[in-house]
Amino acid sequence: MGVTIDLNAIRENKRRIEALGRPVFAVVKNNAYNLGMEPVVTTLYAEGVRHFMVTTLDEGSEVRVHAPEANVLVMNPVYEWSAVHRDGLDVAIGSYDWLVSQRHELDGVRLHLKLDVGMNRFGAKTFEEALAILAFCQDEKLNLVGLCTHFPLADADNAEIEHSVHVERFADWSTRLIERHSFEVVHAANSAATLQADPRLGHCTHVRVGIFLYGYSSVEAVDWLVPAFHWETEVVAVHDIEAGAHVGYGTGYTAPSKERIAVLSVGYGDGLMRARRHLSVHINGRAFPFVSNIFMSHSFLRVDETVQIGDRVELYGNETKIDDVTRTGHANNSEQLCARSWRVPHRFEGGILCTQATNPFA
Ligand SMILES: *Cc1c(COP(=O)(O)O)cnc(C)c1O
């Protein structure tokens, strides 16, 4: 009961992604998409992953503890340097001005030149700016090891042409930069872009994936991904109600006829997003719909006479996966993973440190 995080699934997804052709640069920001930094990083590191990406310095320091020999890239612009020097973190160059302003901290630091091809977040916005960054690094003998971008539209199903323009821009700028400098790593594709296997990204050394590692696709369903996140709860009460009766707060749901309602002791306060109610849950292999809203700590199902107090309810698992809910259009994958509260009892399966019955990460 509660949440199970299947580290074997993450291990398997890593292998299957790499079978497409490139090693994984693992994105483990936000506590590894809220699945747990230590178990996820430990698992991937044991599988041979040697590049990790996070957004903040604190996350970088945390990864360093569990992946002593790996390269750990911090994507946010850095202005506070003690953790970088202490933990040997890689840093992304956000702009030419940033580079010049931080020059006094950069000796020996492993730097990645980031190209902004359309997101307007961080990175060189023009080829000229990228060239100026490269020249500055070369003149100052800085340790420029990486070249990268992040595609804003790889997951968008209505913007293929615009995405293609971004890929073209990256391909053009990056091939010309590679002629002038030898980069140890070149990384661009997130999960969705990995699937596209665009030949214009043929010079990339790694795929920088997050959500695929955890078993979910933000675009079309990918049948070879193994979901790593399972959430079960149980029926805590059942009620046989008359036609016209309301359920839960407000009058949002009124029973059209006599019905049996099951109460679950889980709600949005536990991170069960209201978006989840658009698909049924499964009890003993049978589907039952939510009724009323999902409330802070409870939710309601319309069930039949077979359902009893104590029955197990699959909220997320093999019957309904995170990305099935995503495809209803009411929430995205990472959002559902990040929503889940650690208040919910949880355990890890398949960890190298796990003995069968115990969870060393609890
Ligand atoms: C989050 C993130 C990724 C991973 O994206 P997914 O769609 O989860 O694979 C890659 N690169 C950057 C810069 C990111 O912020």
CSV table of C-alpha atoms and ligand atoms in Angstrom, one decimal:
chain,number,residue,atom,x,y,z
A,1,MET,CA,0.0,0.0,0.0
A,2,GLY,CA,1.2,3.5,-0.7
A,3,VAL,CA,3.8,4.4,-3.3
A,4,THR,CA,6.3,2.0,-4.7
A,5,ILE,CA,9.3,3.3,-6.7
A,6,ASP,CA,10.7,0.6,-8.9
A,7,LEU,CA,14.4,1.1,-9.3
A,8,ASN,CA,14.6,-1.9,-11.6
A,9,ALA,CA,12.3,-0.1,-14.0
A,10,ILE,CA,14.6,2.9,-14.0
A,11,ARG,CA,17.6,0.6,-14.6
A,12,GLU,CA,15.7,-1.1,-17.5
A,13,ASN,CA,14.7,2.2,-19.1
A,14,LYS,CA,18.3,3.4,-19.0
A,15,ARG,CA,19.3,0.3,-20.9
A,16,ARG,CA,16.6,0.6,-23.4
A,17,ILE,CA,17.2,4.3,-24.1
A,18,GLU,CA,20.9,3.5,-24.6
A,19,ALA,CA,20.0,0.8,-27.0
A,20,LEU,CA,18.8,3.6,-29.3
A,21,GLY,CA,22.4,4.6,-29.7
A,22,ARG,CA,23.7,7.1,-27.2
A,23,PRO,CA,24.7,7.0,-23.5
A,24,VAL,CA,22.3,8.7,-21.0
A,25,PHE,CA,23.0,12.0,-19.5
A,26,ALA,CA,20.6,11.6,-16.6
A,27,VAL,CA,18.4,14.5,-15.6
A,28,VAL,CA,17.7,14.2,-11.8
A,29,LYS,CA,16.6,17.8,-11.0
A,30,ASN,CA,13.9,18.2,-8.3
A,31,ASN,CA,14.8,15.2,-6.3
A,32,ALA,CA,14.9,13.0,-9.4
A,33,TYR,CA,11.4,14.1,-10.5
A,34,ASN,CA,10.4,13.6,-6.9
A,35,LEU,CA,11.2,9.9,-6.9
A,36,GLY,CA,14.2,10.3,-4.5
A,37,MET,CA,17.6,11.6,-5.4
A,38,GLU,CA,19.7,9.0,-3.5
A,39,PRO,CA,18.1,5.8,-4.7
A,40,VAL,CA,17.8,7.1,-8.3
A,41,VAL,CA,21.3,8.4,-8.5
A,42,THR,CA,22.8,5.4,-6.8
A,43,THR,CA,21.0,3.1,-9.2
A,44,LEU,CA,22.0,5.0,-12.3
A,45,TYR,CA,25.5,5.4,-11.2
A,46,ALA,CA,25.8,1.7,-10.5
A,47,GLU,CA,24.5,1.2,-14.1
A,48,GLY,CA,27.4,3.2,-15.4
A,49,VAL,CA,25.8,6.7,-15.8
A,50,ARG,CA,28.6,9.2,-15.6
A,51,HIS,CA,26.8,12.4,-16.4
A,52,PHE,CA,24.0,13.9,-14.3
A,53,MET,CA,22.1,17.2,-14.8
A,54,VAL,CA,20.4,19.2,-12.1
A,55,THR,CA,19.2,22.8,-11.9
A,56,THR,CA,20.5,24.0,-8.5
A,57,LEU,CA,23.8,23.9,-6.6
A,58,ASP,CA,22.3,22.1,-3.6
A,59,GLU,CA,21.1,19.4,-5.9
A,60,GLY,CA,24.5,19.2,-7.5
A,61,SER,CA,26.1,18.7,-4.1
A,62,GLU,CA,23.6,16.0,-3.3
A,63,VAL,CA,24.4,14.1,-6.5
A,64,ARG,CA,28.1,14.4,-5.8
A,65,VAL,CA,27.7,12.4,-2.6
A,66,HIS,CA,26.1,9.5,-4.4
A,67,ALA,CA,28.1,9.6,-7.6
A,68,PRO,CA,31.7,10.4,-6.6
A,69,GLU,CA,33.3,10.0,-10.0
A,70,ALA,CA,30.5,11.4,-12.2
A,71,ASN,CA,30.2,14.7,-13.9
A,72,VAL,CA,27.4,16.8,-12.4
A,73,LEU,CA,26.1,19.7,-14.4
A,74,VAL,CA,24.3,22.6,-12.8
A,75,MET,CA,22.1,24.3,-15.4
A,76,ASN,CA,21.0,27.5,-13.5
A,77,PRO,CA,23.4,30.5,-13.8
A,78,VAL,CA,25.8,30.3,-10.9
A,79,TYR,CA,26.8,33.3,-8.8
A,80,GLU,CA,27.8,31.5,-5.6
A,81,TRP,CA,30.9,29.4,-6.1
A,82,SER,CA,31.9,27.5,-3.0
A,83,ALA,CA,29.8,24.4,-3.8
A,84,VAL,CA,31.2,24.3,-7.4
A,85,HIS,CA,34.8,24.3,-6.2
A,86,ARG,CA,34.2,22.0,-3.2
A,87,ASP,CA,32.2,19.4,-5.1
A,88,GLY,CA,33.7,19.7,-8.5
A,89,LEU,CA,30.5,20.6,-10.3
A,90,ASP,CA,30.1,21.3,-14.0
A,91,VAL,CA,28.5,24.7,-14.8
A,92,ALA,CA,26.5,25.9,-17.9
A,93,ILE,CA,27.4,29.3,-19.4
A,94,GLY,CA,24.2,31.3,-19.5
A,95,SER,CA,25.5,34.3,-21.5
A,96,TYR,CA,28.6,36.1,-22.6
A,97,ASP,CA,28.0,38.8,-20.0
A,98,TRP,CA,27.7,36.2,-17.2
A,99,LEU,CA,30.9,34.5,-18.4
A,100,VAL,CA,32.9,37.8,-18.2
A,101,SER,CA,31.4,38.8,-14.9
A,102,GLN,CA,32.2,35.4,-13.3
A,103,ARG,CA,35.7,35.1,-14.8
A,104,HIS,CA,37.5,35.3,-11.5
A,105,GLU,CA,35.8,32.0,-10.3
A,106,LEU,CA,36.2,30.0,-13.4
A,107,ASP,CA,39.8,28.6,-13.4
A,108,GLY,CA,39.6,24.8,-13.8
A,109,VAL,CA,35.8,24.7,-13.7
A,110,ARG,CA,34.3,22.4,-16.3
A,111,LEU,CA,32.1,24.6,-18.4
A,112,HIS,CA,29.3,23.8,-20.9
A,113,LEU,CA,28.4,26.3,-23.6
A,114,LYS,CA,24.7,26.5,-23.9
A,115,LEU,CA,22.9,27.6,-27.0
A,116,ASP,CA,19.5,29.2,-26.7
A,117,VAL,CA,17.7,28.2,-29.9
A,118,GLY,CA,14.2,29.4,-28.9
A,119,MET,CA,13.4,28.8,-25.2
A,120,ASN,CA,14.6,32.2,-24.0
A,121,ARG,CA,15.8,30.8,-20.7
A,122,PHE,CA,19.6,30.5,-20.6
A,123,GLY,CA,22.3,30.4,-23.2
A,124,ALA,CA,23.9,32.2,-26.2
A,125,LYS,CA,21.1,33.7,-28.3
A,126,THR,CA,23.0,34.2,-31.5
A,127,PHE,CA,25.9,32.4,-33.2
A,128,GLU,CA,28.0,35.6,-32.7
A,129,GLU,CA,27.4,35.4,-29.0
A,130,ALA,CA,28.4,31.7,-29.0
A,131,LEU,CA,31.6,32.6,-30.9
A,132,ALA,CA,32.4,35.3,-28.5
A,133,ILE,CA,32.0,32.9,-25.6
A,134,LEU,CA,34.2,30.3,-27.3
A,135,ALA,CA,36.9,32.9,-28.0
A,136,PHE,CA,36.8,34.2,-24.5
A,137,CYS,CA,37.2,30.6,-23.1
A,138,GLN,CA,40.1,29.9,-25.5
A,139,ASP,CA,41.9,33.2,-24.7
A,140,GLU,CA,41.5,32.7,-21.0
A,141,LYS,CA,42.4,29.0,-21.1
A,142,LEU,CA,39.1,28.0,-19.5
A,143,ASN,CA,38.0,24.4,-19.3
A,144,LEU,CA,35.2,24.3,-21.9
A,145,VAL,CA,34.1,20.7,-22.0
A,146,GLY,CA,30.5,20.7,-23.2
A,147,LEU,CA,28.2,22.1,-25.8
A,148,CYS,CA,24.4,21.9,-25.4
A,149,THR,CA,20.9,23.2,-26.0
A,150,HIS,CA,17.4,22.5,-24.8
A,151,PHE,CA,14.6,22.3,-27.3
A,152,PRO,CA,11.4,24.0,-26.1
A,153,LEU,CA,9.1,22.3,-28.6
A,154,ALA,CA,10.2,18.7,-28.7
A,155,ASP,CA,7.2,17.7,-26.7
A,156,ALA,CA,4.7,19.9,-28.5
A,157,ASP,CA,2.4,18.1,-31.0
A,158,ASN,CA,1.3,21.3,-32.7
A,159,ALA,CA,4.7,22.8,-33.5
A,160,GLU,CA,6.7,20.4,-35.5
A,161,ILE,CA,7.9,22.9,-38.0
A,162,GLU,CA,9.0,25.4,-35.4
A,163,HIS,CA,10.8,22.6,-33.5
A,164,SER,CA,12.5,21.6,-36.8
A,165,VAL,CA,13.8,25.2,-37.1
A,166,HIS,CA,15.3,24.9,-33.6
A,167,VAL,CA,17.0,21.7,-34.5
A,168,GLU,CA,18.3,23.2,-37.6
A,169,ARG,CA,19.7,26.2,-35.7
A,170,PHE,CA,21.4,24.0,-33.2
A,171,ALA,CA,22.8,21.7,-35.9
A,172,ASP,CA,24.2,24.7,-37.8
A,173,TRP,CA,25.7,26.6,-34.8
A,174,SER,CA,27.1,23.5,-33.1
A,175,THR,CA,28.8,22.0,-36.2
A,176,ARG,CA,30.5,25.3,-36.8
A,177,LEU,CA,31.6,25.5,-33.1
A,178,ILE,CA,32.9,22.0,-33.2
A,179,GLU,CA,35.1,22.9,-36.1
A,180,ARG,CA,36.8,25.5,-33.8
A,181,HIS,CA,36.9,23.5,-30.5
A,182,SER,CA,36.9,19.9,-29.4
A,183,PHE,CA,34.1,19.3,-26.9
A,184,GLU,CA,34.1,16.3,-24.7
A,185,VAL,CA,30.3,16.1,-24.6
A,186,VAL,CA,27.6,17.4,-26.9
A,187,HIS,CA,24.1,17.0,-25.6
A,188,ALA,CA,20.7,18.3,-26.8
A,189,ALA,CA,17.9,15.8,-26.9
A,190,ASN,CA,15.5,15.5,-24.0
A,191,SER,CA,13.2,12.5,-23.9
A,192,ALA,CA,10.8,13.5,-26.6
A,193,ALA,CA,13.7,14.5,-29.0
A,194,THR,CA,15.4,11.2,-28.3
A,195,LEU,CA,12.5,9.5,-29.9
A,196,GLN,CA,12.7,11.6,-33.0
A,197,ALA,CA,16.3,10.3,-33.7
A,198,ASP,CA,16.9,13.4,-35.9
A,199,PRO,CA,20.0,12.8,-38.1
A,200,ARG,CA,20.8,16.5,-37.7
A,201,LEU,CA,21.7,15.6,-34.0
A,202,GLY,CA,24.1,12.9,-35.2
A,203,HIS,CA,27.1,14.7,-33.7
A,204,CYS,CA,25.6,14.6,-30.1
A,205,THR,CA,27.5,12.3,-27.8
A,206,HIS,CA,24.7,11.9,-25.2
A,207,VAL,CA,20.9,12.1,-24.8
A,208,ARG,CA,19.9,14.3,-21.8
A,209,VAL,CA,16.8,12.5,-20.6
A,210,GLY,CA,14.6,12.7,-17.6
A,211,ILE,CA,11.0,11.5,-17.9
A,212,PHE,CA,11.9,8.5,-20.1
A,213,LEU,CA,14.2,7.1,-17.3
A,214,TYR,CA,11.2,7.1,-15.1
A,215,GLY,CA,9.1,5.3,-17.6
A,216,TYR,CA,6.8,7.9,-19.2
A,217,SER,CA,6.4,9.6,-22.5
A,218,SER,CA,5.2,13.1,-22.9
A,219,VAL,CA,4.4,12.5,-26.6
A,220,GLU,CA,2.9,9.4,-28.0
A,221,ALA,CA,2.7,6.3,-25.8
A,222,VAL,CA,6.0,4.4,-25.9
A,223,ASP,CA,5.4,0.7,-25.2
A,224,TRP,CA,9.0,-0.2,-24.3
A,225,LEU,CA,9.2,2.2,-21.3
A,226,VAL,CA,8.7,0.6,-17.9
A,227,PRO,CA,6.7,2.7,-15.4
A,228,ALA,CA,8.7,3.3,-12.2
A,229,PHE,CA,5.9,4.8,-10.1
A,230,HIS,CA,3.1,2.8,-8.6
A,231,TRP,CA,0.6,4.1,-6.1
A,232,GLU,CA,-2.0,2.0,-4.4
A,233,THR,CA,-4.4,2.9,-1.7
A,234,GLU,CA,-7.4,1.2,-0.1
A,235,VAL,CA,-11.1,1.7,0.3
A,236,VAL,CA,-11.7,3.1,3.8
A,237,ALA,CA,-15.5,3.3,3.7
A,238,VAL,CA,-18.5,2.4,1.5
A,239,HIS,CA,-21.9,4.0,1.4
A,240,ASP,CA,-25.1,3.0,-0.4
A,241,ILE,CA,-26.8,6.3,-1.2
A,242,GLU,CA,-30.2,7.3,-2.6
A,243,ALA,CA,-30.9,9.2,-5.8
A,244,GLY,CA,-30.4,12.9,-5.3
A,245,ALA,CA,-27.8,12.5,-2.5
A,246,HIS,CA,-24.6,14.6,-2.8
A,247,VAL,CA,-21.1,13.3,-2.3
A,248,GLY,CA,-18.3,15.2,-0.7
A,249,TYR,CA,-18.1,19.0,-0.3
A,250,GLY,CA,-20.6,21.1,-2.3
A,251,THR,CA,-23.1,19.9,-4.7
A,252,GLY,CA,-20.7,19.1,-7.5
A,253,TYR,CA,-21.9,15.5,-7.6
A,254,THR,CA,-25.5,14.4,-7.2
A,255,ALA,CA,-26.3,10.7,-7.5
A,256,PRO,CA,-28.8,10.2,-10.4
A,257,SER,CA,-29.9,6.9,-8.9
A,258,LYS,CA,-29.2,4.5,-6.0
A,259,GLU,CA,-25.4,4.1,-6.0
A,260,ARG,CA,-22.6,2.6,-4.0
A,261,ILE,CA,-19.8,5.1,-3.2
A,262,ALA,CA,-16.3,4.1,-1.9
A,263,VAL,CA,-14.2,6.6,0.0
A,264,LEU,CA,-10.4,6.7,-0.4
A,265,SER,CA,-8.2,8.3,2.2
A,266,VAL,CA,-6.1,10.2,-0.3
A,267,GLY,CA,-6.4,13.6,-2.0
A,268,TYR,CA,-4.6,16.5,-3.5
A,269,GLY,CA,-2.8,17.1,-0.2
A,270,ASP,CA,-1.1,13.8,-0.8
A,271,GLY,CA,-0.3,14.9,-4.3
A,272,LEU,CA,-3.2,13.1,-6.1
A,273,MET,CA,-3.8,15.8,-8.6
A,274,ARG,CA,-7.4,16.7,-9.5
A,275,ALA,CA,-6.4,15.8,-13.1
A,276,ARG,CA,-6.4,12.1,-12.0
A,277,ARG,CA,-10.2,12.0,-11.8
A,278,HIS,CA,-10.6,12.0,-15.5
A,279,LEU,CA,-9.6,8.4,-15.7
A,280,SER,CA,-10.9,5.4,-13.7
A,281,VAL,CA,-9.0,3.5,-11.0
A,282,HIS,CA,-8.8,-0.2,-10.8
A,283,ILE,CA,-10.0,-2.4,-7.9
A,284,ASN,CA,-9.4,-6.2,-8.3
A,285,GLY,CA,-8.8,-5.6,-12.0
A,286,ARG,CA,-12.0,-3.7,-12.6
A,287,ALA,CA,-12.4,0.0,-13.5
A,288,PHE,CA,-14.4,2.4,-11.4
A,289,PRO,CA,-14.8,6.2,-12.0
A,290,PHE,CA,-14.1,9.0,-9.6
A,291,VAL,CA,-17.2,11.0,-8.6
A,292,SER,CA,-17.2,14.5,-7.1
A,293,ASN,CA,-13.9,16.3,-6.9
A,294,ILE,CA,-10.6,15.0,-5.4
A,295,PHE,CA,-10.4,16.8,-2.0
A,296,MET,CA,-7.5,17.5,0.2
A,297,SER,CA,-7.3,14.2,1.9
A,298,HIS,CA,-10.2,12.2,0.4
A,299,SER,CA,-11.7,11.1,-2.8
A,300,PHE,CA,-14.7,9.2,-3.9
A,301,LEU,CA,-15.5,6.4,-6.4
A,302,ARG,CA,-18.7,5.0,-7.8
A,303,VAL,CA,-18.4,1.3,-7.3
A,304,ASP,CA,-20.6,-1.8,-7.3
A,305,GLU,CA,-21.6,-4.3,-4.6
A,306,THR,CA,-18.4,-6.3,-5.1
A,307,VAL,CA,-16.3,-3.5,-3.6
A,308,GLN,CA,-15.6,-3.7,0.2
A,309,ILE,CA,-13.7,-1.8,2.8
A,310,GLY,CA,-10.0,-2.7,2.7
A,311,ASP,CA,-10.0,-3.5,-1.1
A,312,ARG,CA,-6.8,-2.3,-2.8
A,313,VAL,CA,-7.2,0.5,-5.3
A,314,GLU,CA,-4.6,1.2,-8.1
A,315,LEU,CA,-4.2,4.9,-8.5
A,316,TYR,CA,-1.1,4.7,-10.8
A,317,GLY,CA,0.4,1.5,-12.0
A,318,ASN,CA,0.2,-0.8,-15.0
A,319,GLU,CA,-3.5,-0.2,-15.6
A,320,THR,CA,-3.3,3.6,-15.5
A,321,LYS,CA,0.0,5.2,-16.0
A,322,ILE,CA,1.1,8.7,-15.4
A,323,ASP,CA,1.2,9.4,-19.1
A,324,ASP,CA,-2.3,8.0,-19.6
A,325,VAL,CA,-3.5,10.8,-17.4
A,326,THR,CA,-1.3,13.2,-19.3
A,327,ARG,CA,-3.0,12.3,-22.6
A,328,THR,CA,-6.3,13.4,-21.2
A,329,GLY,CA,-4.9,16.9,-21.4
A,330,HIS,CA,-5.3,17.9,-17.7
A,331,ALA,CA,-1.8,17.6,-16.3
A,332,ASN,CA,1.7,16.7,-17.6
A,333,ASN,CA,3.9,13.8,-16.6
A,334,SER,CA,6.5,15.5,-14.5
A,335,GLU,CA,3.9,17.6,-12.7
A,336,GLN,CA,2.0,14.5,-11.5
A,337,LEU,CA,5.3,13.0,-10.3
A,338,CYS,CA,6.3,16.2,-8.5
A,339,ALA,CA,2.9,16.6,-6.9
A,340,ARG,CA,3.1,13.4,-4.9
A,341,SER,CA,3.8,14.2,-1.2
A,342,TRP,CA,6.3,12.2,0.9
A,343,ARG,CA,3.5,12.0,3.5
A,344,VAL,CA,2.3,9.0,1.5
A,345,PRO,CA,4.0,5.8,2.8
A,346,HIS,CA,6.5,4.7,0.2
A,347,ARG,CA,9.1,2.1,-0.5
A,348,PHE,CA,11.8,1.4,-3.1
A,349,GLU,CA,12.0,-1.9,-5.0
A,350,GLY,CA,15.1,-3.3,-6.7
A,351,GLY,CA,17.7,-1.0,-5.1
A,352,ILE,CA,21.2,-2.3,-5.0
A,353,LEU,CA,21.2,-1.5,-1.3
A,354,CYS,CA,17.7,-3.0,-0.8
A,355,THR,CA,17.3,-6.3,0.9
A,356,GLN,CA,14.0,-7.8,0.0
A,357,ALA,CA,12.0,-6.6,2.9
A,358,THR,CA,13.6,-3.4,3.9
A,359,ASN,CA,13.9,0.1,2.5
A,360,PRO,CA,17.3,1.7,3.3
A,361,PHE,CA,16.1,5.0,2.0
A,362,ALA,CA,13.1,5.5,4.2
B,1,LIG,C1,14.2,18.8,-17.5
B,1,LIG,C2,15.2,19.0,-18.5
B,1,LIG,C3,15.6,17.9,-19.4
B,1,LIG,C4,14.8,16.6,-19.4
B,1,LIG,O1,13.6,16.7,-20.0
B,1,LIG,P1,12.6,15.4,-20.1
B,1,LIG,O2,11.5,15.8,-21.0
B,1,LIG,O3,12.2,15.0,-18.8
B,1,LIG,O4,13.5,14.3,-20.7
B,1,LIG,C5,16.6,18.1,-20.3
B,1,LIG,N1,17.3,19.2,-20.3
B,1,LIG,C6,17.0,20.3,-19.5
B,1,LIG,C7,17.8,21.5,-19.6
B,1,LIG,C8,15.9,20.2,-18.6
B,1,LIG,O5,15.7,21.3,-17.8
